[in-house]
Short mmCIF file of C-alpha atoms in Angstrom, two decimals:
data_model
loop_
_atom_site.label_atom_id
_atom_site.label_comp_id
_atom_site.label_asym_id
_atom_site.label_seq_id
_atom_site.Cartn_x
_atom_site.Cartn_y
_atom_site.Cartn_z
CA MET A 114 68.34 84.06 103.02
CA ASN A 115 71.21 82.94 100.81
CA GLN A 116 72.66 86.37 100.09
CA ILE A 117 74.92 88.08 102.58
CA SER A 118 73.32 91.41 101.65
CA ASP A 119 69.88 90.01 102.55
CA ILE A 120 71.11 88.91 105.99
CA LYS A 121 72.63 92.36 106.57
CA GLN A 122 69.39 94.04 105.57
CA TYR A 123 67.37 91.76 107.87
CA ALA A 124 69.73 92.57 110.75
CA LYS A 125 69.33 96.28 110.12
CA SER A 126 65.52 96.21 109.88
CA HIS A 127 65.14 93.96 112.95
CA GLN A 128 67.84 95.75 115.00
CA VAL A 129 70.03 92.69 115.34
CA PRO A 130 73.66 93.73 115.99
CA ILE A 131 76.13 92.22 113.52
CA MET A 132 79.80 92.93 112.86
CA GLN A 133 80.81 96.08 111.01
CA ASP A 134 82.40 95.56 107.60
CA GLY A 135 85.93 96.50 108.63
CA GLY A 136 85.99 93.95 111.43
CA ILE A 137 84.41 91.06 109.51
CA ASP A 138 86.65 91.66 106.49
CA PHE A 139 89.70 91.54 108.74
CA ILE A 140 88.74 88.24 110.39
CA CYS A 141 87.83 86.57 107.07
CA ASN A 142 91.21 87.48 105.66
CA TYR A 143 92.95 86.42 108.86
CA ILE A 144 91.36 83.01 108.36
CA LYS A 145 92.66 82.93 104.78
CA THR A 146 96.20 84.06 105.54
CA HIS A 147 96.88 82.27 108.86
CA ASP A 148 95.90 78.70 108.00
CA VAL A 149 92.84 78.76 110.27
CA HIS A 150 90.89 75.49 110.10
CA SER A 151 88.65 75.75 113.16
CA VAL A 152 86.70 78.64 114.70
CA LEU A 153 84.70 78.89 117.91
CA GLU A 154 82.28 81.82 117.87
CA ILE A 155 80.62 83.05 121.05
CA GLY A 156 77.51 84.93 119.97
CA THR A 157 75.88 83.64 116.75
CA ALA A 158 73.05 86.17 116.51
CA ILE A 159 71.47 85.36 113.12
CA GLY A 160 74.53 83.65 111.66
CA TYR A 161 75.99 86.50 109.62
CA SER A 162 79.58 86.28 110.89
CA SER A 163 79.72 82.47 111.10
CA ILE A 164 78.54 82.26 107.47
CA ARG A 165 81.19 84.78 106.41
CA PHE A 166 83.86 82.81 108.32
CA ALA A 167 82.77 79.50 106.77
CA LYS A 168 82.94 80.97 103.28
CA ALA A 169 86.44 82.36 103.80
CA THR A 170 88.19 79.08 102.83
CA ASP A 171 87.15 75.61 101.71
CA ASP A 172 88.40 73.78 104.79
CA VAL A 173 87.49 76.02 107.74
CA LYS A 174 84.77 74.79 110.11
CA VAL A 175 82.87 76.85 112.67
CA VAL A 176 81.23 76.03 116.00
CA THR A 177 78.97 78.87 117.07
CA LEU A 178 77.06 79.38 120.33
CA GLU A 179 73.84 81.37 120.79
CA LEU A 180 71.62 81.55 123.89
CA ASP A 181 68.65 83.41 122.37
CA LEU A 182 66.30 80.79 120.86
CA ASP A 183 64.69 83.04 118.22
CA ARG A 184 68.08 84.20 116.91
CA TYR A 185 69.38 80.63 116.98
CA ILE A 186 66.44 79.44 114.83
CA LYS A 187 66.99 82.28 112.37
CA ALA A 188 70.71 81.50 112.25
CA ARG A 189 70.01 77.81 111.51
CA GLN A 190 67.72 78.86 108.67
CA ASN A 191 70.37 81.20 107.20
CA ILE A 192 73.06 78.55 107.51
CA SER A 193 70.84 76.04 105.74
CA ASP A 194 69.91 78.52 103.01
CA ASN A 195 73.63 78.97 102.33
CA GLY A 196 74.27 75.22 102.20
CA LEU A 197 76.74 75.35 105.09
CA GLU A 198 75.33 72.76 107.53
CA ASP A 199 78.46 70.63 107.04
CA LYS A 200 80.76 73.56 107.87
CA ILE A 201 78.88 75.32 110.69
CA THR A 202 77.68 73.69 113.89
CA ALA A 203 75.21 76.01 115.63
CA ILE A 204 74.44 75.28 119.28
CA ASN A 205 71.63 76.84 121.34
CA GLN A 206 73.35 77.08 124.73
CA ASP A 207 74.83 79.50 127.24
CA ALA A 208 78.51 79.74 126.32
CA LEU A 209 79.57 79.56 129.96
CA LYS A 210 77.85 76.14 130.26
CA PHE A 211 79.23 74.75 127.02
CA GLN A 212 81.85 72.02 127.45
CA THR A 213 84.31 70.85 124.80
CA ASP A 214 87.82 69.42 124.56
CA GLN A 215 88.23 70.61 120.97
CA LYS A 216 91.10 72.92 120.08
CA PHE A 217 90.41 75.94 117.89
CA ASP A 218 92.72 78.05 115.74
CA LEU A 219 90.55 81.12 116.33
CA ILE A 220 88.12 81.90 119.14
CA PHE A 221 85.85 84.85 118.46
CA ILE A 222 84.21 86.57 121.45
CA ASP A 223 81.17 88.61 120.41
CA GLY A 224 78.52 87.65 122.96
CA PRO A 225 77.24 89.48 126.06
CA LYS A 226 79.81 92.19 126.88
CA ALA A 227 79.50 91.65 130.62
CA GLN A 228 80.72 88.06 130.14
CA TYR A 229 83.79 88.78 128.00
CA ILE A 230 86.33 88.16 130.79
CA ARG A 231 84.63 84.94 131.90
CA CYS A 232 84.44 83.70 128.28
CA PHE A 233 88.11 84.50 127.72
CA GLU A 234 89.15 82.60 130.86
CA LYS A 235 86.84 79.66 130.14
CA PHE A 236 87.92 79.04 126.55
CA LYS A 237 91.59 80.08 126.54
CA ASP A 238 92.65 76.45 127.07
CA ASN A 239 90.72 75.48 123.92
CA LEU A 240 93.20 77.39 121.76
CA SER A 241 95.46 75.46 119.44
CA GLU A 242 99.21 76.03 119.82
CA ARG A 243 99.23 79.07 117.49
CA GLY A 244 95.63 80.06 118.03
CA VAL A 245 94.30 83.55 118.74
CA ILE A 246 91.35 85.02 120.59
CA ILE A 247 89.69 87.90 118.75
CA SER A 248 87.21 90.13 120.57
CA ASP A 249 84.80 92.63 118.99
CA ASN A 250 83.05 95.89 120.00
CA LEU A 251 85.92 97.15 122.16
CA SER A 252 85.32 100.72 121.02
CA PHE A 253 81.52 100.47 121.30
CA HIS A 254 80.84 103.35 118.92
CA GLY A 255 83.66 105.41 120.44
CA MET A 256 82.13 105.40 123.92
CA VAL A 257 84.92 103.37 125.54
CA GLU A 258 87.40 106.12 124.63
CA ASP A 259 84.94 108.95 125.36
CA GLN A 260 82.20 108.06 127.83
CA SER A 261 80.70 111.55 127.48
CA LEU A 262 79.16 110.32 124.20
CA THR A 263 76.33 108.74 126.18
CA HIS A 264 74.26 109.77 129.20
CA ASN A 265 72.16 106.61 129.32
CA TYR A 266 72.83 104.84 132.61
CA SER A 267 72.52 101.30 131.19
CA THR A 268 74.86 102.13 128.32
CA ILE A 269 77.36 103.71 130.71
CA LYS A 270 77.37 100.50 132.80
CA LEU A 271 77.94 98.42 129.67
CA VAL A 272 80.76 100.69 128.46
CA ARG A 273 82.45 100.40 131.86
CA LYS A 274 82.35 96.60 131.58
CA ILE A 275 83.97 96.74 128.14
CA LYS A 276 86.61 99.10 129.54
CA LYS A 277 87.23 96.60 132.35
CA TYR A 278 87.75 93.88 129.73
CA VAL A 279 90.18 96.06 127.78
CA ASP A 280 92.17 96.64 130.98
CA PHE A 281 92.06 92.87 131.66
CA LEU A 282 93.62 92.22 128.25
CA LYS A 283 96.26 94.91 128.69
CA ASN A 284 97.33 93.53 132.07
CA ASN A 285 97.14 89.83 131.18
CA VAL A 286 100.60 88.30 131.61
CA GLU A 287 99.68 85.04 129.90
CA PHE A 288 98.53 86.60 126.64
CA TYR A 289 99.89 89.36 124.44
CA THR A 290 97.16 91.55 122.92
CA GLU A 291 97.13 94.11 120.13
CA PHE A 292 94.19 96.49 119.65
CA TYR A 293 92.98 97.68 116.26
CA PRO A 294 90.34 100.20 115.16
CA PHE A 295 88.88 97.83 112.56
CA GLY A 296 85.08 97.87 112.58
CA ASP A 297 83.92 98.76 116.08
CA GLY A 298 87.32 98.07 117.62
CA ILE A 299 88.81 94.59 117.92
CA SER A 300 91.64 92.91 119.79
CA VAL A 301 93.86 89.99 118.81
CA SER A 302 95.32 87.97 121.71
CA CYS A 303 97.87 85.17 121.54
CA ARG A 304 100.13 83.33 123.95
CA SER A 305 103.82 83.83 124.59
CA LYS A 306 104.92 85.99 121.68
CA LYS A 307 104.26 89.39 120.19
CA ILE A 308 101.83 89.58 117.33
CA ASP A 309 103.49 90.38 114.01
CA LYS A 310 101.78 93.57 112.85
CA GLU A 311 102.83 92.97 109.26
CA GLN A 312 101.01 89.64 109.38
CA ILE A 313 97.95 91.38 110.78
CA PHE A 314 98.04 94.03 108.05
CA SER A 315 98.49 91.31 105.41
CA ALA A 316 95.04 90.05 106.40
CA LYS A 317 93.40 93.38 105.57
CA LEU A 318 92.29 92.53 102.06
CA PRO A 319 88.87 92.19 100.40
CA ASP A 320 87.38 88.70 100.22
CA SER A 321 85.65 89.30 96.88
CA LYS A 322 85.44 91.74 93.96
CA LEU A 323 84.35 95.28 94.89
CA ASP A 324 81.74 97.44 93.14
CA ILE A 325 83.47 100.81 92.75
CA GLY A 326 82.33 104.09 91.17
CA LEU A 327 85.13 106.50 92.14
CA ILE A 328 88.76 106.04 93.21
CA ALA A 329 90.97 108.80 94.66
CA PHE A 330 94.76 108.43 94.66
CA ASP A 331 97.34 110.25 96.75
CA LEU A 332 100.54 110.89 94.79
CA ASP A 333 103.81 110.75 96.75
CA ASP A 334 104.66 107.27 98.08
CA THR A 335 101.28 106.00 96.87
CA LEU A 336 100.65 106.36 93.15
CA LEU A 337 104.26 107.45 92.53
CA ASN A 338 107.26 105.22 93.06
CA SER A 339 110.53 106.44 94.59
CA ASN A 340 111.52 107.89 91.22
CA LEU A 341 108.33 110.01 91.20
CA LYS A 342 106.95 107.98 88.29
CA ILE A 343 103.76 106.00 87.71
CA SER A 344 104.65 102.51 86.52
CA PRO A 345 103.31 101.28 83.15
CA ARG A 346 101.40 98.49 84.90
CA THR A 347 99.68 100.97 87.22
CA ILE A 348 98.85 103.31 84.30
CA LYS A 349 97.17 100.43 82.46
CA ALA A 350 95.18 99.35 85.52
CA ILE A 351 93.90 102.89 86.05
CA GLN A 352 93.03 103.31 82.38
CA ASP A 353 91.13 100.02 82.54
CA CYS A 354 89.18 101.41 85.50
CA THR A 355 88.01 104.40 83.43
CA LYS A 356 86.91 101.99 80.70
CA LYS A 357 84.68 100.35 83.32
CA GLY A 358 83.09 103.73 84.08
CA ILE A 359 85.01 104.37 87.31
CA TYR A 360 85.94 107.99 88.04
CA ILE A 361 89.68 108.45 88.70
CA VAL A 362 90.74 111.43 90.84
CA LEU A 363 94.29 112.37 91.74
CA CYS A 364 94.21 113.86 95.23
CA SER A 365 97.35 115.55 96.53
CA GLY A 366 98.68 118.18 98.87
CA ARG A 367 100.33 119.71 95.80
CA ALA A 368 98.91 122.67 93.90
CA GLU A 369 97.04 121.90 90.69
CA ASN A 370 99.91 122.62 88.26
CA ALA A 371 102.19 120.29 90.20
CA ILE A 372 99.63 117.48 89.73
CA LEU A 373 99.13 117.98 85.97
CA PRO A 374 102.31 116.12 84.86
CA PHE A 375 100.92 112.95 86.44
CA VAL A 376 97.50 113.51 84.90
CA ARG A 377 99.30 113.56 81.55
CA GLN A 378 101.10 110.30 82.36
CA LEU A 379 97.76 108.62 82.96
CA ASP A 380 96.30 110.06 79.72
CA ILE A 381 92.71 110.04 81.03
CA ALA A 382 91.90 113.75 81.35
CA GLY A 383 90.04 113.79 78.03
CA SER A 384 87.53 111.30 79.42
CA GLN A 385 84.59 112.21 81.64
CA TYR A 386 86.05 109.72 84.12
CA GLY A 387 89.36 111.55 84.44
CA ARG A 388 88.35 115.20 84.25
CA TYR A 389 88.69 116.18 87.94
CA LEU A 390 91.64 116.52 90.30
CA ILE A 391 91.82 117.50 93.96
CA GLY A 392 94.67 119.77 95.04
CA ILE A 393 96.06 121.41 98.18
CA ASN A 394 94.96 118.53 100.44
CA GLY A 395 91.30 118.90 99.55
CA ALA A 396 91.00 122.69 99.50
CA SER A 397 90.48 122.81 95.74
CA ILE A 398 88.78 120.68 93.06
CA LEU A 399 89.64 121.52 89.47
CA ASP A 400 87.61 120.63 86.37
CA LEU A 401 90.27 119.86 83.75
CA HIS A 402 87.80 120.34 80.87
CA THR A 403 86.89 123.91 81.81
CA ARG A 404 90.15 124.62 83.71
CA GLN A 405 87.99 126.18 86.43
CA PRO A 406 87.70 125.26 90.11
CA VAL A 407 84.38 123.72 91.12
CA TYR A 408 85.17 123.74 94.85
CA GLU A 409 87.43 125.97 96.98
CA GLN A 410 88.15 126.48 100.68
CA LYS A 411 90.44 129.15 102.20
CA LEU A 412 92.03 130.13 105.49
CA GLY A 413 91.28 133.67 106.64
CA SER A 414 94.06 136.23 106.97
CA GLY A 415 93.87 136.17 110.78
CA ILE A 416 94.86 132.49 111.01
CA LEU A 417 97.49 132.89 108.29
CA ARG A 418 99.14 135.74 110.18
CA LEU A 419 99.02 133.84 113.45
CA VAL A 420 100.82 130.86 111.90
CA HIS A 421 103.38 133.19 110.32
CA LYS A 422 103.98 134.93 113.64
CA GLU A 423 104.39 131.67 115.59
CA ALA A 424 106.71 130.18 112.95
CA ASP A 425 108.79 133.34 112.70
CA ALA A 426 109.25 133.42 116.48
CA ARG A 427 110.91 129.99 116.18
CA GLY A 428 113.08 131.07 113.25
CA MET A 429 111.03 128.97 110.84
CA GLY A 430 109.87 130.12 107.42
CA CYS A 431 106.49 129.49 105.85
CA HIS A 432 104.80 129.76 102.49
CA VAL A 433 101.48 129.72 100.63
CA CYS A 434 100.87 128.86 96.99
CA ASP A 435 98.60 129.21 94.00
CA ALA A 436 98.32 126.91 90.98
CA ASP A 437 101.87 127.47 89.73
CA THR A 438 103.89 129.46 92.31
CA ILE A 439 105.05 129.11 95.91
CA TYR A 440 105.16 132.42 97.81
CA ALA A 441 107.52 132.35 100.80
CA ASP A 442 108.43 134.78 103.55
CA ARG A 443 112.17 133.96 103.13
CA ASP A 444 114.55 132.08 100.87
CA THR A 445 116.06 129.08 102.66
CA GLU A 446 116.80 125.45 101.95
CA TRP A 447 113.56 124.52 103.65
CA THR A 448 111.24 127.06 102.03
CA ARG A 449 112.56 125.96 98.62
CA LYS A 450 112.10 122.24 99.35
CA ASP A 451 108.41 122.16 98.38
CA SER A 452 109.13 124.11 95.19
CA ILE A 453 111.79 121.58 94.21
CA LEU A 454 109.61 118.57 95.00
CA CYS A 455 106.56 119.91 93.17
CA GLY A 456 108.24 121.71 90.29
CA LEU A 457 106.51 125.03 91.02
CA ASN A 458 107.92 128.53 90.65
CA PHE A 459 109.36 130.12 93.80
CA LYS A 460 109.03 133.74 94.90
CA VAL A 461 109.89 135.58 98.11
CA VAL A 462 107.22 138.10 99.18
CA PRO A 463 108.66 141.11 101.13
CA ASP A 464 105.46 141.96 103.05
CA PHE A 465 104.17 138.46 103.70
CA ASP A 466 101.39 139.48 106.13
CA GLU A 467 99.89 141.89 103.61
CA PHE A 468 100.12 139.24 100.88
CA MET A 469 97.99 136.92 103.01
CA GLU A 470 95.15 139.44 103.35
CA LYS A 471 93.10 137.84 100.58
CA GLY A 472 93.24 134.38 102.21
CA HIS A 473 94.80 131.14 100.95
CA PRO A 474 93.82 127.45 100.97
CA LYS A 475 96.71 126.45 103.21
CA ILE A 476 99.95 127.64 104.77
CA LEU A 477 102.94 125.34 105.07
CA VAL A 478 105.84 125.50 107.54
CA PRO A 479 108.86 123.52 106.24
CA ALA A 480 111.59 122.75 108.76
CA PRO A 481 113.78 119.94 110.09
CA GLU A 482 111.75 116.98 111.32
CA GLU A 483 112.52 117.48 115.02
CA GLU A 484 111.49 121.15 114.88
CA VAL A 485 108.22 120.28 113.14
CA ALA A 486 107.50 117.58 115.73
CA GLU A 487 108.00 120.12 118.55
CA PHE A 488 105.93 122.86 116.88
CA LEU A 489 103.01 120.63 115.84
CA PRO A 490 101.27 120.10 119.22
CA GLU A 491 101.72 123.75 120.21
CA LEU A 492 100.16 125.06 117.01
CA LYS A 493 97.38 122.47 117.17
CA ALA A 494 96.44 123.71 120.62
CA LYS A 495 96.37 127.36 119.52
CA LEU A 496 94.19 126.62 116.47
CA GLN A 497 91.92 123.95 117.93
CA GLY A 498 88.47 124.18 116.36
CA ARG A 499 89.60 126.96 114.00
CA ALA A 500 91.97 125.16 111.60
CA ASP A 501 93.41 121.70 111.03
CA VAL A 502 97.12 121.20 111.70
CA PHE A 503 99.00 118.10 110.49
CA THR A 504 102.16 116.87 108.76
CA SER A 505 102.07 115.72 105.14
CA LYS A 506 105.73 114.73 105.42
CA PRO A 507 107.86 114.70 108.58
CA PHE A 508 109.40 118.03 107.50
CA PHE A 509 106.18 119.71 106.25
CA LEU A 510 103.73 121.12 108.82
CA GLU A 511 100.50 122.19 107.13
CA VAL A 512 97.54 124.28 108.26
CA MET A 513 94.21 124.14 106.44
CA PRO A 514 90.63 125.28 107.04
CA HIS A 515 88.87 123.30 109.77
CA ASN A 516 87.18 120.12 108.48
CA CYS A 517 88.60 120.72 105.02
CA GLY A 518 90.58 117.67 104.01
CA LYS A 519 90.97 115.15 101.28
CA GLY A 520 88.10 113.06 102.63
CA GLN A 521 85.60 115.93 102.58
CA ALA A 522 86.63 116.88 99.04
CA VAL A 523 86.37 113.31 97.73
CA LEU A 524 82.86 112.85 99.15
CA TRP A 525 81.78 116.28 97.86
CA LEU A 526 82.92 115.32 94.36
CA ALA A 527 81.33 111.87 94.59
CA ASP A 528 78.02 113.49 95.49
CA LYS A 529 78.35 115.93 92.58
CA LEU A 530 78.98 113.01 90.21
CA GLY A 531 76.13 110.93 91.61
CA VAL A 532 78.41 108.23 93.03
CA GLN A 533 77.14 106.67 96.26
CA ARG A 534 79.53 106.65 99.20
CA ILE A 535 79.38 102.84 99.31
CA LYS A 536 81.11 102.85 95.91
CA THR A 537 84.00 105.16 96.84
CA MET A 538 87.62 104.08 97.31
CA ALA A 539 90.87 105.90 98.12
CA PHE A 540 94.58 104.99 98.34
CA GLY A 541 97.06 106.78 100.60
CA ASP A 542 100.15 106.40 102.75
CA SER A 543 100.49 109.34 105.16
CA PHE A 544 98.76 111.39 107.85
CA ASN A 545 97.17 113.85 105.42
CA ASP A 546 95.42 110.90 103.76
CA GLU A 547 93.66 109.79 106.95
CA SER A 548 90.40 111.71 106.38
CA MET A 549 90.21 110.31 102.86
CA LEU A 550 90.82 106.71 103.89
CA THR A 551 88.39 106.82 106.80
CA MET A 552 85.57 108.74 105.11
CA VAL A 553 85.28 106.73 101.88
CA GLU A 554 83.76 103.25 101.95
CA TYR A 555 86.99 101.48 101.00
CA GLY A 556 90.10 103.16 102.38
CA VAL A 557 93.27 101.40 101.21
CA ALA A 558 96.60 102.11 102.91
CA MET A 559 99.83 101.34 101.09
CA LYS A 560 102.00 98.56 102.50
CA ASN A 561 104.76 101.17 102.81
CA GLY A 562 102.43 103.61 104.57
CA GLN A 563 102.44 104.98 108.11
CA GLU A 564 101.63 102.35 110.76
CA HIS A 565 98.72 104.40 112.10
CA LEU A 566 97.20 104.69 108.65
CA LYS A 567 97.43 100.93 108.11
CA GLU A 568 95.58 100.46 111.37
CA VAL A 569 92.68 102.78 110.55
CA ALA A 570 92.33 101.87 106.86
CA ARG A 571 89.91 99.15 105.84
CA PHE A 572 92.44 97.45 103.56
CA VAL A 573 96.23 97.39 103.09
CA THR A 574 97.91 96.66 99.75
CA ARG A 575 99.95 93.50 99.40
CA ALA A 576 102.82 95.38 97.76
CA THR A 577 104.52 98.77 98.18
CA ASN A 578 104.47 101.80 95.90
CA ASN A 579 107.71 100.51 94.37
CA GLU A 580 106.18 97.08 93.71
CA ASP A 581 103.01 98.10 91.83
CA GLY A 582 100.90 97.86 94.99
CA ILE A 583 98.02 99.83 93.45
CA ALA A 584 98.02 97.86 90.19
CA ASP A 585 98.00 94.58 92.11
CA PHE A 586 95.03 95.70 94.22
CA LEU A 587 93.01 97.04 91.28
CA GLU A 588 93.65 93.99 89.09
CA THR A 589 92.67 91.60 91.85
CA TRP A 590 89.67 93.25 93.48
CA VAL A 591 88.32 96.00 91.19
CA LEU A 592 88.85 95.03 87.54
#
């Protein structure tokens, strides 16, 4: 098998565990960006990851250990088919019996989970001066964080061993370890100094061109620079995407009319590939050719009134909106802030509770950052399972229908347009973009984005929203 896709398909059909895309992409780019020349892999399986590592740069070499004879033979065949015998040394041996004096820039632990601690201790002295130990499967499909996800006794025992390893890493005084949700959960351990997160995020880039059918873009601090403009370079890159037959969708917390000025800047709405936009954080999808919504979600009046009551009790205002107007319960600096930012009309509604009777896609509570931070967990607890509560900006607390976010809207539209999920991409920077970046195949966080978002996204741009980060990414890996 000389195609990576063929090896992945073989692994799937023969139930051979291999690395998830997010994890393998991260390690390949770590090899590229951290001058890694030598890798020791514990757990070859059928050679998928060692082949990916060996192809990352021209001068990296891999030693990989596999105890299972059948998998070892298959790995040797795959390595040979890819012409990598001079770059990958595969050894059929128990890792704990393997002896070497060689120093490695990266040691990758992905063998038997019960042996992770012993492998770490055995091979830590084989690290080069600036080397790292990377371990995989530390989430184990979410079961390490939530053991109630399985009731199988053998799986529970395995999960407990992984949890023991995680605790071992956290309490290890010789090594500093950072944990990341890439793939199935990985850790990066190094001696003596803290790991530079910006260096880690700089490794979260594709290793080849991507086949994309639809791209969704958040606006503020993502597509827009600090002057609330789309740069000429970014406009050209997006227009070039539509010429390739890629659907472009602006996806914002703003109402539709507040998004339209940026649609006009892009000048793609006349095309089939630019005819849709997603507003109100995923609660509405508008067809720009018919000027009609094709998808809508609303909060019921009961939840709207509860939010209003709780906010009012704290002396905080709130508002709802339609396509061109913000309707607030009071006129203050904070209730007008969204109107100013989005360029929408502003109107105070005397009987706010009655006005909410018909339902609205979302309700927003604008207030000073510290007040929002205090109110957020309390409101989340009251509305758990009934509505989603989050911040789109530190001073904007938003409430939307449960499981109605940007991610759900993007995938709904992709399905409508016949675009497979594996060809979907999204760019974002803040908490309200998380569902979008985690639900599409290729979630891309901006370099200037929230730290948490950069951790959960598959990729991170090399440049910020003020440095044409989107254009750089599209030109390099999409166009």
